[in-house]
JSON list of C-alpha atoms in Angstrom, two decimals:
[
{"chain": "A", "resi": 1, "resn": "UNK", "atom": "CA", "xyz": [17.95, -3.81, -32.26]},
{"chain": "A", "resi": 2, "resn": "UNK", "atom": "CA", "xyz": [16.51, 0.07, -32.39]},
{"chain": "A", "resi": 3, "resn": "UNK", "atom": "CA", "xyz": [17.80, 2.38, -29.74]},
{"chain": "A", "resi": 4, "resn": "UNK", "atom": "CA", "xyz": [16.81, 5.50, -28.97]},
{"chain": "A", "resi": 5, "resn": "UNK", "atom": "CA", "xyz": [18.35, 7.26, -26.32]},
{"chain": "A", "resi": 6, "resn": "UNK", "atom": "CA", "xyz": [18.86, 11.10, -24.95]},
{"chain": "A", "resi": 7, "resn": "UNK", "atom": "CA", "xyz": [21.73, 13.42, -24.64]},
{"chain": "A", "resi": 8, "resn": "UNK", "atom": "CA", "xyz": [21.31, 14.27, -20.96]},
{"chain": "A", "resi": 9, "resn": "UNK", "atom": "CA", "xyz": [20.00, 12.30, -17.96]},
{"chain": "A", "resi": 10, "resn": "UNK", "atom": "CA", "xyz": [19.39, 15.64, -16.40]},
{"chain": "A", "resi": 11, "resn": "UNK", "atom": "CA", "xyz": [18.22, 19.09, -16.86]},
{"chain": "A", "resi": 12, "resn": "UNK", "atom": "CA", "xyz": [17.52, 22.24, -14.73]},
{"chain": "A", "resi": 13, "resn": "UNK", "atom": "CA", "xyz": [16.56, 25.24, -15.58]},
{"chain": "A", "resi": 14, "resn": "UNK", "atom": "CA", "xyz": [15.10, 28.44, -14.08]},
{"chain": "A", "resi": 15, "resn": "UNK", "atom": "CA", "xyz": [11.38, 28.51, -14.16]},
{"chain": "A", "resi": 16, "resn": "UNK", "atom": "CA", "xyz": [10.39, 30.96, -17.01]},
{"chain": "A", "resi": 17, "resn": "UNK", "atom": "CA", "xyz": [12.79, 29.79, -19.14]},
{"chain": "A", "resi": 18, "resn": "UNK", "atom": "CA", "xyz": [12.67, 27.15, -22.01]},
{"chain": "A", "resi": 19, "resn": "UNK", "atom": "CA", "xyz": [13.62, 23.73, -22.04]},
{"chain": "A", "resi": 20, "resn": "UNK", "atom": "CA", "xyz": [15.01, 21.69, -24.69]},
{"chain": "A", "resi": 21, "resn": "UNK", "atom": "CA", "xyz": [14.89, 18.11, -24.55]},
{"chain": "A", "resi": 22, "resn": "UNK", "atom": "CA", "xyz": [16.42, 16.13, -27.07]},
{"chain": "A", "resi": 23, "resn": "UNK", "atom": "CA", "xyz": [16.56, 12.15, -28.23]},
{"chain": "A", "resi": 24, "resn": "UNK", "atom": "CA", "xyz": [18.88, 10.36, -30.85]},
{"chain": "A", "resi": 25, "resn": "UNK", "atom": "CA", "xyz": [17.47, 7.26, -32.87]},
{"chain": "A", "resi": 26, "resn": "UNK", "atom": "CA", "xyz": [19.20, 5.02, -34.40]},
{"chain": "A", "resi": 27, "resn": "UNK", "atom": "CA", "xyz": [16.42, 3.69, -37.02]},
{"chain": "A", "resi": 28, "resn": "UNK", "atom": "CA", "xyz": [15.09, 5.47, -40.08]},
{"chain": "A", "resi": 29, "resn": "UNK", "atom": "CA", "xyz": [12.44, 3.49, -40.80]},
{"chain": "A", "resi": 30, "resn": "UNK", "atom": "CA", "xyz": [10.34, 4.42, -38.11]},
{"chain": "A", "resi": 31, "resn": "UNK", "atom": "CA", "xyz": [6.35, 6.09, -38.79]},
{"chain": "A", "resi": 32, "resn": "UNK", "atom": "CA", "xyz": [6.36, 8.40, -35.91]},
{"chain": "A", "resi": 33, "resn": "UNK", "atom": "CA", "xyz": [7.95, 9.77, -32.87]},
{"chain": "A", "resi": 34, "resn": "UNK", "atom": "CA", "xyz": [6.01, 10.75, -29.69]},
{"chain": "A", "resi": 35, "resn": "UNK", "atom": "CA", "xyz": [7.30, 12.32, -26.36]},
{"chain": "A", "resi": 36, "resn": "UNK", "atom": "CA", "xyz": [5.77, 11.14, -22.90]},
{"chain": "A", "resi": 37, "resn": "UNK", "atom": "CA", "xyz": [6.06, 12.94, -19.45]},
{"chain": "A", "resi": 38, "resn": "UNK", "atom": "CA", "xyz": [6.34, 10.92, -16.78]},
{"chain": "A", "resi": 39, "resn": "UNK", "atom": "CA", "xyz": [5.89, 12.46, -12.96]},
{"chain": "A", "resi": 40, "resn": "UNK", "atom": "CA", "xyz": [7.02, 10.44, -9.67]},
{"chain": "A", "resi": 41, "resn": "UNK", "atom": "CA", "xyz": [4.82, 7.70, -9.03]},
{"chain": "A", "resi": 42, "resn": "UNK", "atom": "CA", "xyz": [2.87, 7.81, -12.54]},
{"chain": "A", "resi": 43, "resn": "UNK", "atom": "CA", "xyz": [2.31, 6.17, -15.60]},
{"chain": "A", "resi": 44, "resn": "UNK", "atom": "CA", "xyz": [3.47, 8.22, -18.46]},
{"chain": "A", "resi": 45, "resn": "UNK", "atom": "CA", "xyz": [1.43, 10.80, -20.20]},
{"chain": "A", "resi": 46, "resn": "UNK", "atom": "CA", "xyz": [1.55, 11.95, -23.88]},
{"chain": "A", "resi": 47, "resn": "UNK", "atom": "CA", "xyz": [2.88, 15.19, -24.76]},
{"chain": "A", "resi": 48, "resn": "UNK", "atom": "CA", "xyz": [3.00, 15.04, -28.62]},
{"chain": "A", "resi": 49, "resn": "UNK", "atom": "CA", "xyz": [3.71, 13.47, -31.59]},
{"chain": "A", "resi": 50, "resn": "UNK", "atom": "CA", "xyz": [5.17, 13.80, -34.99]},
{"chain": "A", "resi": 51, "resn": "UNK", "atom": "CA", "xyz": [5.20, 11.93, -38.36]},
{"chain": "A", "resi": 52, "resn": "UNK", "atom": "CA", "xyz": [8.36, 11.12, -39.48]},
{"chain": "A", "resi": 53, "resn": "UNK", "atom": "CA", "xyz": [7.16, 12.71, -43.15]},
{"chain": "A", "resi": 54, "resn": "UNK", "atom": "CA", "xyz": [7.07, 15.94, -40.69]},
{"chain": "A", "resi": 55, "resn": "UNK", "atom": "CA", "xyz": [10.14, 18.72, -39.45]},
{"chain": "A", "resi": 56, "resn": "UNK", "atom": "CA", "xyz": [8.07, 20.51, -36.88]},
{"chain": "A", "resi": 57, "resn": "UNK", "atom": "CA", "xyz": [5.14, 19.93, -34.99]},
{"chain": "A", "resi": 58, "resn": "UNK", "atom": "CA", "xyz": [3.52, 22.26, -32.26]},
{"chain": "A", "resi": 59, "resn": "UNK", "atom": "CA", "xyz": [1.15, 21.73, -29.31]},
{"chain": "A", "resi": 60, "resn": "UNK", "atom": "CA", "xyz": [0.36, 24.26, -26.43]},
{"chain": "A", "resi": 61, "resn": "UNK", "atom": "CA", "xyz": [3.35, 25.26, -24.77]},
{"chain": "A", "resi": 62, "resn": "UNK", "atom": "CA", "xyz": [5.90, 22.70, -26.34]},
{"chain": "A", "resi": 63, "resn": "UNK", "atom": "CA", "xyz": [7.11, 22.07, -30.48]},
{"chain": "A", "resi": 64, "resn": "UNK", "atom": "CA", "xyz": [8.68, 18.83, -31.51]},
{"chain": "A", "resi": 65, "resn": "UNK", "atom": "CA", "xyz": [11.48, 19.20, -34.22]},
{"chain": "A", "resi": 66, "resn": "UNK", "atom": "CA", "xyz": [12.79, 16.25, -36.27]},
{"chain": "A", "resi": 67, "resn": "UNK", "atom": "CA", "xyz": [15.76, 15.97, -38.28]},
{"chain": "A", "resi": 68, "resn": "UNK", "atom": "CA", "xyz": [16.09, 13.00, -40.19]},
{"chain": "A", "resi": 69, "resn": "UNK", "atom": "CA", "xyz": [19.23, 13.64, -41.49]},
{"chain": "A", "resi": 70, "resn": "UNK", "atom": "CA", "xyz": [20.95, 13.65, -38.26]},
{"chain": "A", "resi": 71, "resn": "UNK", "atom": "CA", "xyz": [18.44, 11.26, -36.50]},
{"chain": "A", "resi": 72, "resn": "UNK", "atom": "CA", "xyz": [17.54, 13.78, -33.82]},
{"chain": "A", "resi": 73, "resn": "UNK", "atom": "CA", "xyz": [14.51, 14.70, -31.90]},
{"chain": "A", "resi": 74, "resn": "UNK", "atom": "CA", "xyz": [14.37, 17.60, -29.77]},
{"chain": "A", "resi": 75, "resn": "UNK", "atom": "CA", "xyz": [11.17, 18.62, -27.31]},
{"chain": "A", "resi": 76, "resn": "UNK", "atom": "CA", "xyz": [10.96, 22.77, -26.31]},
{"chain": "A", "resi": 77, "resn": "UNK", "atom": "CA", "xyz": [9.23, 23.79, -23.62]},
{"chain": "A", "resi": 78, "resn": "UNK", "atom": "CA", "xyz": [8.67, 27.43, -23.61]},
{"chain": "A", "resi": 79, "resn": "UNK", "atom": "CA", "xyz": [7.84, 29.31, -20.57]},
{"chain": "A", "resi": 80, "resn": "UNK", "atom": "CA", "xyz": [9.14, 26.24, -18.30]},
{"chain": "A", "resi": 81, "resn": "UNK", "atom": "CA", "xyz": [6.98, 25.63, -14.93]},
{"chain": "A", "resi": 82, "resn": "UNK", "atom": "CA", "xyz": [7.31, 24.12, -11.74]},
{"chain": "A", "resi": 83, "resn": "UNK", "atom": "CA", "xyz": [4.62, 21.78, -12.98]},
{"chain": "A", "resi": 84, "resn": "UNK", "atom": "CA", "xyz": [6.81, 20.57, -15.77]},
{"chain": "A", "resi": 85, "resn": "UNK", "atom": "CA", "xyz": [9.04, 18.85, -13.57]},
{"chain": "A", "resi": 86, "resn": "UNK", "atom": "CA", "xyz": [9.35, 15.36, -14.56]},
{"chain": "A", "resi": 87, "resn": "UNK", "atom": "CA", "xyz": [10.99, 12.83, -16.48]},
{"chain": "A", "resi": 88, "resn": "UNK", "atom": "CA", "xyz": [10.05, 13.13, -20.14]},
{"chain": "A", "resi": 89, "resn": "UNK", "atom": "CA", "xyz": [10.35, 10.14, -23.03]},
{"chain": "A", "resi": 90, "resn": "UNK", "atom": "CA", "xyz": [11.01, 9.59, -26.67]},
{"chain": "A", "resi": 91, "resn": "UNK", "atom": "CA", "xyz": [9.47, 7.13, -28.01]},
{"chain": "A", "resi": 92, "resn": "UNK", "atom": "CA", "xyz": [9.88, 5.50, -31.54]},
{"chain": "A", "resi": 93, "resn": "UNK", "atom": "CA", "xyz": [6.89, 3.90, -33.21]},
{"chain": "A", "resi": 94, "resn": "UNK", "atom": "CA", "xyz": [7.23, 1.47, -35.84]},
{"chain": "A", "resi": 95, "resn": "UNK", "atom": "CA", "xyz": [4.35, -0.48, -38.45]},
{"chain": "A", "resi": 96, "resn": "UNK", "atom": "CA", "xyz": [2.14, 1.65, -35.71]},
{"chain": "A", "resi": 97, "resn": "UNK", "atom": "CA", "xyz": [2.51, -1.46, -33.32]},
{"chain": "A", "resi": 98, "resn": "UNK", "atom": "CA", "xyz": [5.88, -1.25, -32.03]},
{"chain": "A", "resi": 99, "resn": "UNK", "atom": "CA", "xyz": [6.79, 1.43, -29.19]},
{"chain": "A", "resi": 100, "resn": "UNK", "atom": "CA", "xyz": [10.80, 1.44, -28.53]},
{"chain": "A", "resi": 101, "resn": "UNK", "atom": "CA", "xyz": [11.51, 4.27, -25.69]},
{"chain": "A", "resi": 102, "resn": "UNK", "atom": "CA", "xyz": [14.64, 6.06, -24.43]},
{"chain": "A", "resi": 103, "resn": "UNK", "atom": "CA", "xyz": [15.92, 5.86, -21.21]},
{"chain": "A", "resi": 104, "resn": "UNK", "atom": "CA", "xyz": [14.51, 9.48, -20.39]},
{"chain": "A", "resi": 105, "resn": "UNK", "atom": "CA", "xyz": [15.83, 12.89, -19.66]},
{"chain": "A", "resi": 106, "resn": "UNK", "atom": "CA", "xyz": [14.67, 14.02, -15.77]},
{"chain": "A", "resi": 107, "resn": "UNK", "atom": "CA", "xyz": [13.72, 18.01, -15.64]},
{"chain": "A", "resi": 108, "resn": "UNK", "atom": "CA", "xyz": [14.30, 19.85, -12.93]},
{"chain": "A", "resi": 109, "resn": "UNK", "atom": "CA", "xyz": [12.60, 23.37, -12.52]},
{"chain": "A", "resi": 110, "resn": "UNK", "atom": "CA", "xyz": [13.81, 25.77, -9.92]},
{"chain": "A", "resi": 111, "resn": "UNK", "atom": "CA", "xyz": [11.78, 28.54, -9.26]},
{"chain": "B", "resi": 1, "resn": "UNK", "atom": "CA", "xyz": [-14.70, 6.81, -17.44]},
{"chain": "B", "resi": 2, "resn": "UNK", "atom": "CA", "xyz": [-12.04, 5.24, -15.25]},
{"chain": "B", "resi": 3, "resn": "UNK", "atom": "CA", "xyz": [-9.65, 5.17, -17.78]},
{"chain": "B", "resi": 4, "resn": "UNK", "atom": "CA", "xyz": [-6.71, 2.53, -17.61]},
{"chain": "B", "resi": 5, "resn": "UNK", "atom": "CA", "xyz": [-6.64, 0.60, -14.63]},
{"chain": "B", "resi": 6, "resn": "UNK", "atom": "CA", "xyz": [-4.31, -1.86, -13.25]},
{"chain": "B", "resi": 7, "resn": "UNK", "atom": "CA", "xyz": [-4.19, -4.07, -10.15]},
{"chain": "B", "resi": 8, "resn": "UNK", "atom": "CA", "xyz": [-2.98, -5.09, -7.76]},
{"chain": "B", "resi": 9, "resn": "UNK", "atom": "CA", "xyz": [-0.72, -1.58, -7.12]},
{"chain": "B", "resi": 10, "resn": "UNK", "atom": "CA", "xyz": [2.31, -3.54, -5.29]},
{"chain": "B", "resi": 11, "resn": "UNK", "atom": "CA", "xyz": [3.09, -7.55, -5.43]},
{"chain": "B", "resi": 12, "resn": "UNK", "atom": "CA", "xyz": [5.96, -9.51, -3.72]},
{"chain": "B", "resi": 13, "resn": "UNK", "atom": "CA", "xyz": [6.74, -12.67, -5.00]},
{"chain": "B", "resi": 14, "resn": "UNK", "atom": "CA", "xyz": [9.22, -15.60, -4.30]},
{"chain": "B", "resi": 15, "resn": "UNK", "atom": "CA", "xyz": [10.80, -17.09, -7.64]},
{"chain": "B", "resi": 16, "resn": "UNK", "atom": "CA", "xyz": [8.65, -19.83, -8.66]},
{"chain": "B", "resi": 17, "resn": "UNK", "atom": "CA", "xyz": [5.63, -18.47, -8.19]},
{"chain": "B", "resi": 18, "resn": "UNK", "atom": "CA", "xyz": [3.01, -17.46, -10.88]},
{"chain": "B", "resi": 19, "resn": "UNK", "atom": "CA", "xyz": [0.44, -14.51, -10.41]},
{"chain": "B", "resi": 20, "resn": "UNK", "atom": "CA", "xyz": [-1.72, -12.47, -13.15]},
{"chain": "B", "resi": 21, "resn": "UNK", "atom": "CA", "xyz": [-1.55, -8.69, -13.45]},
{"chain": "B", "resi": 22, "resn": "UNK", "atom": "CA", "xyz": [-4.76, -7.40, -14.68]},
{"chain": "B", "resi": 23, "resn": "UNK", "atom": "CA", "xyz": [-5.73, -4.17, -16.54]},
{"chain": "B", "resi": 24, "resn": "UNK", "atom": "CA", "xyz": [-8.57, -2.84, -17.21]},
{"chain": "B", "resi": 25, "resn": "UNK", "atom": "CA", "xyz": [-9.73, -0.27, -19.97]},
{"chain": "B", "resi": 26, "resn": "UNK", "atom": "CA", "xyz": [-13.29, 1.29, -20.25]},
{"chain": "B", "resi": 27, "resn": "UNK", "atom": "CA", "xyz": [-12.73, 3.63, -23.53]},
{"chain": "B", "resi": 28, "resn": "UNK", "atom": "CA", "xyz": [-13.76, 0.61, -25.77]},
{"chain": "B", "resi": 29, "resn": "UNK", "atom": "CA", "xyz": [-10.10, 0.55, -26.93]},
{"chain": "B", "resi": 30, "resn": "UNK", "atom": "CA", "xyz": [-8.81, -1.90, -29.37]},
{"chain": "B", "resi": 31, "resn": "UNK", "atom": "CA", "xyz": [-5.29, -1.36, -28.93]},
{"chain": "B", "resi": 32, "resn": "UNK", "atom": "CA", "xyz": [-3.64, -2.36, -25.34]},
{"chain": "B", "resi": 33, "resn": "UNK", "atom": "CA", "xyz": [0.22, -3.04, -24.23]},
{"chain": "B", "resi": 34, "resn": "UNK", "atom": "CA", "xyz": [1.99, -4.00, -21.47]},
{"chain": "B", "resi": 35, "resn": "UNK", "atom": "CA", "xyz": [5.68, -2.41, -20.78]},
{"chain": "B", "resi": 36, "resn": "UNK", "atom": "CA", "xyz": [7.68, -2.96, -17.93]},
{"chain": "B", "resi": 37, "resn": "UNK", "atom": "CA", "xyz": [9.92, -0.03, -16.60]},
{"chain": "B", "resi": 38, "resn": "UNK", "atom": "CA", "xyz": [13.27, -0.70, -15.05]},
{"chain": "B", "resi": 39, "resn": "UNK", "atom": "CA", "xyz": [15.07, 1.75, -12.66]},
{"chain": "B", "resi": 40, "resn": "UNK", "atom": "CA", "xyz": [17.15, 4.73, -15.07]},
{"chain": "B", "resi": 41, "resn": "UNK", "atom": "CA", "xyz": [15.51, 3.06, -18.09]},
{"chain": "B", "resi": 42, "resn": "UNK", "atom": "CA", "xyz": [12.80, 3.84, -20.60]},
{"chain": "B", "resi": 43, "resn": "UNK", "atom": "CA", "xyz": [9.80, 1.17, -20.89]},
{"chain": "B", "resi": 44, "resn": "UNK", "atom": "CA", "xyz": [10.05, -2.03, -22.73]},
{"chain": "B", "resi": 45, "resn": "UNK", "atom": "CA", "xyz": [7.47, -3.45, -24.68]},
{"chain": "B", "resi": 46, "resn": "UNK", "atom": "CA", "xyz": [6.73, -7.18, -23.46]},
{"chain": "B", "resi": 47, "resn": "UNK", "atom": "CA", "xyz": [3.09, -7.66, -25.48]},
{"chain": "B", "resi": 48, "resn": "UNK", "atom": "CA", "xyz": [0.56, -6.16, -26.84]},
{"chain": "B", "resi": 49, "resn": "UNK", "atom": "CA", "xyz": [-2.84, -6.53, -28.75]},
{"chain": "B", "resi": 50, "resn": "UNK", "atom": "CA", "xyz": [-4.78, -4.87, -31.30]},
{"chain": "B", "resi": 51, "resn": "UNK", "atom": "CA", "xyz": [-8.38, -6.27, -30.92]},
{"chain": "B", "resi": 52, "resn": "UNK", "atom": "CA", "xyz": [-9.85, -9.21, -29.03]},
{"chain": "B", "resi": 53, "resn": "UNK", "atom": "CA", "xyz": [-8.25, -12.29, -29.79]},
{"chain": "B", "resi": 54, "resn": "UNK", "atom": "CA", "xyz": [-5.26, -10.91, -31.38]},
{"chain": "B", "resi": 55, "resn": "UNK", "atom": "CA", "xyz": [-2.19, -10.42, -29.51]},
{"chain": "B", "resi": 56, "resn": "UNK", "atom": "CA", "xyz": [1.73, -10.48, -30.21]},
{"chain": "B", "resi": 57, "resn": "UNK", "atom": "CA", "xyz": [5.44, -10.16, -29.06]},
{"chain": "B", "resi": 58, "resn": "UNK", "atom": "CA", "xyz": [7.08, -6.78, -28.22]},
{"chain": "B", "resi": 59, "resn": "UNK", "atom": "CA", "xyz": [10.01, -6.47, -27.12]},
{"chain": "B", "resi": 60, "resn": "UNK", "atom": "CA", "xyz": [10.62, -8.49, -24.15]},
{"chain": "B", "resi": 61, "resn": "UNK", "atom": "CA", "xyz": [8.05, -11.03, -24.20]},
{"chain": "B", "resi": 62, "resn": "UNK", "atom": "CA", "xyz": [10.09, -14.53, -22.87]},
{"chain": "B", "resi": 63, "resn": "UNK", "atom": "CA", "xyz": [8.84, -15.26, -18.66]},
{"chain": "B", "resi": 64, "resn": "UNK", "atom": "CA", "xyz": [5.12, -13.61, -19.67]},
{"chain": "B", "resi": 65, "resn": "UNK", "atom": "CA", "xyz": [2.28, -14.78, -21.49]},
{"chain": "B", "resi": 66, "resn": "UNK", "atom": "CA", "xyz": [-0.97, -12.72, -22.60]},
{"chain": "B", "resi": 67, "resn": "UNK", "atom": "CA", "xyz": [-4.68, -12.82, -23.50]},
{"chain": "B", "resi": 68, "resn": "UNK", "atom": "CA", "xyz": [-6.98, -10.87, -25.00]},
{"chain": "B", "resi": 69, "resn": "UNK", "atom": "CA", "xyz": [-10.90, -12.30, -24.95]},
{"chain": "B", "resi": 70, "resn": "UNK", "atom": "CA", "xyz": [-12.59, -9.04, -24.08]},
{"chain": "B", "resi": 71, "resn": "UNK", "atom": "CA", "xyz": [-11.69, -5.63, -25.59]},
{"chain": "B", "resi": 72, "resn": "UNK", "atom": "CA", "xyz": [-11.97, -4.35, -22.08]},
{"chain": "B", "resi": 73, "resn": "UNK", "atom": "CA", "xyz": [-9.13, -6.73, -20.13]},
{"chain": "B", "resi": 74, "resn": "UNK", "atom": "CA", "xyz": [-5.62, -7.42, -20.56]},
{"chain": "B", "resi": 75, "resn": "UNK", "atom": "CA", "xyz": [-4.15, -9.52, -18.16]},
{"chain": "B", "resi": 76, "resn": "UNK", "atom": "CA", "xyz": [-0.23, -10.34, -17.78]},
{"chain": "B", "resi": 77, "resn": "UNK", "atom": "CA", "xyz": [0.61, -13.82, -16.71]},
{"chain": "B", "resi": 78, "resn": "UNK", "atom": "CA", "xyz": [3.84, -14.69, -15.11]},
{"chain": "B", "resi": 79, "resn": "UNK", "atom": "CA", "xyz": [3.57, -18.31, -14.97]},
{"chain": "B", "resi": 80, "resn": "UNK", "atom": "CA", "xyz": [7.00, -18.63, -12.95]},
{"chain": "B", "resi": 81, "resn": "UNK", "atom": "CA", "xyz": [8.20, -15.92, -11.34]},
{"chain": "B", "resi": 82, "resn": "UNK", "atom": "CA", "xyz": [12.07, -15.14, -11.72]},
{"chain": "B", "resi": 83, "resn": "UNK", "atom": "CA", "xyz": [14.53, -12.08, -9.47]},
{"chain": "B", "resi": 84, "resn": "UNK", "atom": "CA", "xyz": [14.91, -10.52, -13.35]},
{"chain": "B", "resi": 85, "resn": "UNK", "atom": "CA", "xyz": [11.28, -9.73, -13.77]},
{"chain": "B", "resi": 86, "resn": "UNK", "atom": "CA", "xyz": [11.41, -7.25, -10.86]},
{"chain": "B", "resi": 87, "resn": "UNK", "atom": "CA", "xyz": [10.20, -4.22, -12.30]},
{"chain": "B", "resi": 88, "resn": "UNK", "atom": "CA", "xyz": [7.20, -1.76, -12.39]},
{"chain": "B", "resi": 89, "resn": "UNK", "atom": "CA", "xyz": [4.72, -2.70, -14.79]},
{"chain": "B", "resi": 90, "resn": "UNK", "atom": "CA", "xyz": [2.46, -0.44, -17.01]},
{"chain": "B", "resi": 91, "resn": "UNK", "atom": "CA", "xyz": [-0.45, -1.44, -19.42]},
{"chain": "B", "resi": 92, "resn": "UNK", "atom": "CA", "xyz": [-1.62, 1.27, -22.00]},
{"chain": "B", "resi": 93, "resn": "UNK", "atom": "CA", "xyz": [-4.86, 1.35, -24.56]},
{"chain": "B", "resi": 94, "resn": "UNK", "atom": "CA", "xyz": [-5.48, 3.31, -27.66]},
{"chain": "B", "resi": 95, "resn": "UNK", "atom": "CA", "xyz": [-8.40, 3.79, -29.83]},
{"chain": "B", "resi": 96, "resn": "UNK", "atom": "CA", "xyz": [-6.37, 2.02, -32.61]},
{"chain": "B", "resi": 97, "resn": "UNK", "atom": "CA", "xyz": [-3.19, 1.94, -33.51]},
{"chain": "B", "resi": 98, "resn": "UNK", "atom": "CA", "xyz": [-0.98, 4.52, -33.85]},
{"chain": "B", "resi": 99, "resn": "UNK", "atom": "CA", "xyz": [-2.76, 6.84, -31.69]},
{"chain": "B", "resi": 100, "resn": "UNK", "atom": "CA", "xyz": [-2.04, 8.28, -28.27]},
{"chain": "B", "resi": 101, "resn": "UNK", "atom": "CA", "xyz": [-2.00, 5.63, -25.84]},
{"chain": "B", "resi": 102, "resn": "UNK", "atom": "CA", "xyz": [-3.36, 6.22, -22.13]},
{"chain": "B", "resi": 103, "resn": "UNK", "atom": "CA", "xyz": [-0.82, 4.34, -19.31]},
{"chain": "B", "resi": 104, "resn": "UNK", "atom": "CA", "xyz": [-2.68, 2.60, -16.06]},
{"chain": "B", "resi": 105, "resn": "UNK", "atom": "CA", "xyz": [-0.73, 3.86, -12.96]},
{"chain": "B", "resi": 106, "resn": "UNK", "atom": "CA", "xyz": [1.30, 0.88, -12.75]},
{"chain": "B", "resi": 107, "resn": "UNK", "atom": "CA", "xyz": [2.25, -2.40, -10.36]},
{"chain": "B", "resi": 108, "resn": "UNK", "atom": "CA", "xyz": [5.21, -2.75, -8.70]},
{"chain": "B", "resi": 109, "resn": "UNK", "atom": "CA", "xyz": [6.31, -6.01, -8.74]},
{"chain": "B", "resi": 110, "resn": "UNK", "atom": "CA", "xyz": [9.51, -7.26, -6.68]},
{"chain": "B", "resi": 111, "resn": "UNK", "atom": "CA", "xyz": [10.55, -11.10, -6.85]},
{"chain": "B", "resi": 112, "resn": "UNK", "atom": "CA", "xyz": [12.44, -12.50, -4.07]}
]
């Protein structure tokens, strides 16, 4: 079956700092990629997406790359917060039906 | 607008049993799911639906079974309860599909 799964269980970094997040995939057939946050105790919550006819996509605060070549998905945070502490998702969407997730990357942010 | 809701929040089962999990949406949604989330994993999709009357396999759909006669409920059925299908379980909605879908806060489920 599709996997997608992240580098790194864990991250910390220094609040003020930026974050990258990033998620391998194993399928190229895929329509579109999306990255959820999930706090302690939550259901998750969705950051942003890309189309997988796309390279870069940008939202307040955070840009999604894709590289299809490689298979790779990165999330940046810029400007990190105390408030982005969480465990954040890739997700891989196929025939717009089909969500597969990754196991998730926790972030840590010390102030 | 409530959003996504699910109940009950926390349900303890013995194996054998059978209970429903119910969700909720009031965004007039077509598109709902159900995922359950498994400690240091991602979610898994068990079922989902894309309109009233329509639903269909995800993922991990064997031990649960699904309906869909209102747009605005989505109820899980586990019609016998096993230790495997201890999880926490989330439902989602979106206006259609491909869009951003909007997760209920969850039910923790344990099975003894």
């Amino acid at each position: 079956g599709e996997s997608v799964g992240l580098h790194l269980p864990t991250l910390s970094v220094q609040e003020g700092d930026n974050s990258i997040i990033n998620c391998a995939y194993s399928n190229s057939a895929s329509d579109y990629f999306i990255w959820y946050k999930q706090e302690s105790g939550k259901g998750p919550q969705f950051i942003i997406d890309i189309r997988s006819n796309m390279d870069k996509r940008q939202g307040q605060r955070v840009t999604v790359l894709l590289n299809k070549t490689v298979k790779h998905l990165s999330l940046q945070i810029a400007a990190t917060q105390p408030g982005d502490s969480a465990v954040y998702f890739c997700a891989e969407v196929y025939n717009f039906n089909k969500f597969y997730f990754g196991s998730g990357t926790k972030l840590n942010v010390k102030p | 607008n409530a959003g996504v809701t699910q109940t009950p929040k926390f349900q303890v089962l013995k194996t054998g049993q059978s209970m429903t999990l119910q969700c909720a949406q009031d965004m007039n949604h077509e598109y709902m799911s159900w995922y359950r989330q498994d400690p240091g994993m991602g979610l898994r999709l068990i079922h989902y639906s894309v309109g009233a009357g329509i639903t269909d396999q995800g993922e991990v759909p064997n031990g649960y079974n699904v309906s869909r006669s209102t747009t605005e409920d989505f109820p899980l059925r586990l019609l016998s309860a096993a230790p495997s299908q201890t999880s926490v379980y989330f439902c989602a909605s979106s206006s259609d599909r491909g869009n951003e879908q909007f997760f209920g806060p969850g039910t923790r489920l344990t099975v003894l």
